[in-house]
Amino acid sequence: MSGAIMRAERAGAPLLAALHACAFPADPWDADAFAALLAMPGAFALIAAEDATPAGFVLARIAADEAEIVTLGVVPRARRRGHGTRLAAAAAAEAQARGAGRLFLEVAAGNAAARRLYGRLGFREVGQRRGYYPDGADALVLALALSPPS
């Protein structure tokens, strides 16, 4: 299953929480938070695997014709192997297939690696949220125009 991307359902909330805690140890989300988000209309989650081992995840949601990546993370042992790019691209494709015209996300202003990843995918800065993160860091709001589904 090297390089596989799988859909995660509400039953996968504990795995998503474990991946989130590994990717973001300073601000982990619990399984209840993931289950609640996945229960929302338009929400979906994807998991990237490397040699059948979960390596990262993305949680997104769609409302009307706009989509948002709520959180995306790759566990430290699997970073710099393209999982983040594949997850973001897969979320964009899923959002587009569900009728979204734009995909938004927030990224820490100081997270140069993530900003480069999103820039390569075509995301552009459209706003800023001061003090958005628990540590007080600012977030940049990025958007990606999605082509209409064919």
CSV table of C-alpha atoms in Angstrom, one decimal:
chain,number,residue,atom,x,y,z
A,1,MET,CA,0.0,0.0,0.0
A,2,SER,CA,2.9,2.3,-0.4
A,3,GLY,CA,1.6,5.7,-1.5
A,4,ALA,CA,-2.1,4.8,-1.0
A,5,ILE,CA,-4.7,7.4,0.0
A,6,MET,CA,-7.7,6.0,1.7
A,7,ARG,CA,-11.0,7.6,2.9
A,8,ALA,CA,-11.5,7.7,6.7
A,9,GLU,CA,-15.0,7.4,8.1
A,10,ARG,CA,-16.2,8.4,11.6
A,11,ALA,CA,-15.0,5.1,12.9
A,12,GLY,CA,-11.5,6.2,12.0
A,13,ALA,CA,-11.6,9.1,14.4
A,14,PRO,CA,-9.2,7.5,16.9
A,15,LEU,CA,-6.6,6.9,14.2
A,16,LEU,CA,-7.0,10.5,13.0
A,17,ALA,CA,-6.5,11.7,16.5
A,18,ALA,CA,-3.4,9.6,17.0
A,19,LEU,CA,-1.9,10.9,13.7
A,20,HIS,CA,-2.8,14.5,14.7
A,21,ALA,CA,-1.1,14.1,18.1
A,22,CYS,CA,2.0,12.8,16.4
A,23,ALA,CA,2.0,15.5,13.8
A,24,PHE,CA,1.0,18.3,16.2
A,25,PRO,CA,2.1,17.3,19.8
A,26,ALA,CA,1.7,20.8,21.1
A,27,ASP,CA,-2.0,21.0,20.2
A,28,PRO,CA,-3.5,17.5,19.7
A,29,TRP,CA,-7.1,17.0,18.9
A,30,ASP,CA,-9.0,14.1,20.4
A,31,ALA,CA,-11.1,11.4,18.7
A,32,ASP,CA,-14.3,13.1,19.8
A,33,ALA,CA,-13.3,16.2,18.0
A,34,PHE,CA,-12.6,14.3,14.8
A,35,ALA,CA,-15.8,12.3,15.1
A,36,ALA,CA,-17.8,15.5,15.6
A,37,LEU,CA,-16.2,17.1,12.6
A,38,LEU,CA,-16.7,14.1,10.4
A,39,ALA,CA,-20.4,14.1,11.4
A,40,MET,CA,-20.8,17.5,9.8
A,41,PRO,CA,-22.4,17.7,6.4
A,42,GLY,CA,-19.8,18.0,3.7
A,43,ALA,CA,-16.9,16.8,5.8
A,44,PHE,CA,-14.4,14.2,4.7
A,45,ALA,CA,-11.0,12.8,5.8
A,46,LEU,CA,-8.3,11.1,3.8
A,47,ILE,CA,-5.3,9.1,5.2
A,48,ALA,CA,-2.0,8.6,3.3
A,49,ALA,CA,-0.2,5.4,3.9
A,50,GLU,CA,3.4,4.4,3.3
A,51,ASP,CA,4.0,0.6,3.2
A,52,ALA,CA,0.6,0.0,4.8
A,53,THR,CA,1.5,2.3,7.7
A,54,PRO,CA,-0.5,5.5,8.2
A,55,ALA,CA,1.7,8.5,7.4
A,56,GLY,CA,-0.6,11.5,7.3
A,57,PHE,CA,-4.1,12.8,7.0
A,58,VAL,CA,-6.3,15.6,5.8
A,59,LEU,CA,-9.7,16.7,7.1
A,60,ALA,CA,-11.8,19.0,5.0
A,61,ARG,CA,-15.3,20.2,4.7
A,62,ILE,CA,-17.5,21.7,2.0
A,63,ALA,CA,-20.2,24.3,2.3
A,64,ALA,CA,-22.0,25.5,-0.8
A,65,ASP,CA,-19.4,26.1,-3.4
A,66,GLU,CA,-16.4,26.6,-1.1
A,67,ALA,CA,-14.2,24.0,0.7
A,68,GLU,CA,-11.8,24.3,3.6
A,69,ILE,CA,-8.9,22.1,4.7
A,70,VAL,CA,-9.5,22.1,8.4
A,71,THR,CA,-6.3,20.3,9.3
A,72,LEU,CA,-3.5,18.4,7.4
A,73,GLY,CA,-0.6,16.7,9.0
A,74,VAL,CA,2.2,14.2,8.3
A,75,VAL,CA,3.9,12.3,11.1
A,76,PRO,CA,7.5,13.2,11.6
A,77,ARG,CA,9.0,9.9,10.4
A,78,ALA,CA,7.2,10.3,7.0
A,79,ARG,CA,7.9,13.9,6.3
A,80,ARG,CA,9.5,15.2,3.1
A,81,ARG,CA,8.3,12.2,1.1
A,82,GLY,CA,5.4,13.9,-0.7
A,83,HIS,CA,2.6,12.8,1.6
A,84,GLY,CA,1.5,16.4,2.4
A,85,THR,CA,1.4,17.3,-1.3
A,86,ARG,CA,-0.6,14.2,-2.2
A,87,LEU,CA,-3.0,14.8,0.6
A,88,ALA,CA,-3.6,18.4,-0.3
A,89,ALA,CA,-4.0,17.5,-4.0
A,90,ALA,CA,-6.4,14.7,-3.1
A,91,ALA,CA,-8.5,17.0,-0.9
A,92,ALA,CA,-8.6,19.5,-3.7
A,93,ALA,CA,-9.8,16.9,-6.2
A,94,GLU,CA,-12.4,15.6,-3.8
A,95,ALA,CA,-13.7,19.1,-3.1
A,96,GLN,CA,-13.8,19.9,-6.8
A,97,ALA,CA,-15.7,16.6,-7.5
A,98,ARG,CA,-18.2,17.7,-4.9
A,99,GLY,CA,-18.8,21.0,-6.6
A,100,ALA,CA,-16.5,23.4,-4.7
A,101,GLY,CA,-15.0,26.3,-6.7
A,102,ARG,CA,-12.4,27.3,-4.2
A,103,LEU,CA,-10.4,25.6,-1.4
A,104,PHE,CA,-9.2,27.5,1.6
A,105,LEU,CA,-6.9,26.8,4.5
A,106,GLU,CA,-4.9,28.5,7.2
A,107,VAL,CA,-1.2,28.0,7.6
A,108,ALA,CA,1.1,29.4,10.3
A,109,ALA,CA,2.9,32.5,8.9
A,110,GLY,CA,6.2,31.0,10.1
A,111,ASN,CA,5.8,27.6,8.6
A,112,ALA,CA,8.0,28.0,5.5
A,113,ALA,CA,7.8,24.3,4.5
A,114,ALA,CA,4.0,24.2,4.4
A,115,ARG,CA,3.8,27.6,2.7
A,116,ARG,CA,6.2,26.3,-0.1
A,117,LEU,CA,4.1,23.1,-0.4
A,118,TYR,CA,0.8,25.0,-0.8
A,119,GLY,CA,2.5,27.6,-3.1
A,120,ARG,CA,3.6,24.8,-5.4
A,121,LEU,CA,0.0,23.6,-5.6
A,122,GLY,CA,-1.2,27.0,-6.6
A,123,PHE,CA,-2.6,28.3,-3.3
A,124,ARG,CA,-2.4,32.1,-3.0
A,125,GLU,CA,-2.6,34.3,0.1
A,126,VAL,CA,-6.0,36.0,0.5
A,127,GLY,CA,-5.9,37.1,4.1
A,128,GLN,CA,-4.3,36.9,7.6
A,129,ARG,CA,-5.6,36.0,11.0
A,130,ARG,CA,-3.6,37.6,13.8
A,131,GLY,CA,-2.9,35.4,16.9
A,132,TYR,CA,-4.9,32.5,15.4
A,133,TYR,CA,-2.9,29.6,16.8
A,134,PRO,CA,-2.7,28.7,20.5
A,135,ASP,CA,0.9,29.8,20.7
A,136,GLY,CA,-0.1,33.3,19.4
A,137,ALA,CA,1.3,32.8,15.9
A,138,ASP,CA,-0.5,34.5,13.0
A,139,ALA,CA,-2.1,32.4,10.3
A,140,LEU,CA,-2.2,33.2,6.6
A,141,VAL,CA,-5.4,32.4,4.8
A,142,LEU,CA,-4.7,30.7,1.5
A,143,ALA,CA,-7.1,29.9,-1.4
A,144,LEU,CA,-6.9,27.7,-4.4
A,145,ALA,CA,-9.2,28.1,-7.4
A,146,LEU,CA,-10.7,24.8,-8.5
A,147,SER,CA,-11.8,24.1,-12.0
A,148,PRO,CA,-15.5,23.3,-12.4
A,149,PRO,CA,-16.1,19.5,-12.4
A,150,SER,CA,-16.3,18.1,-15.9
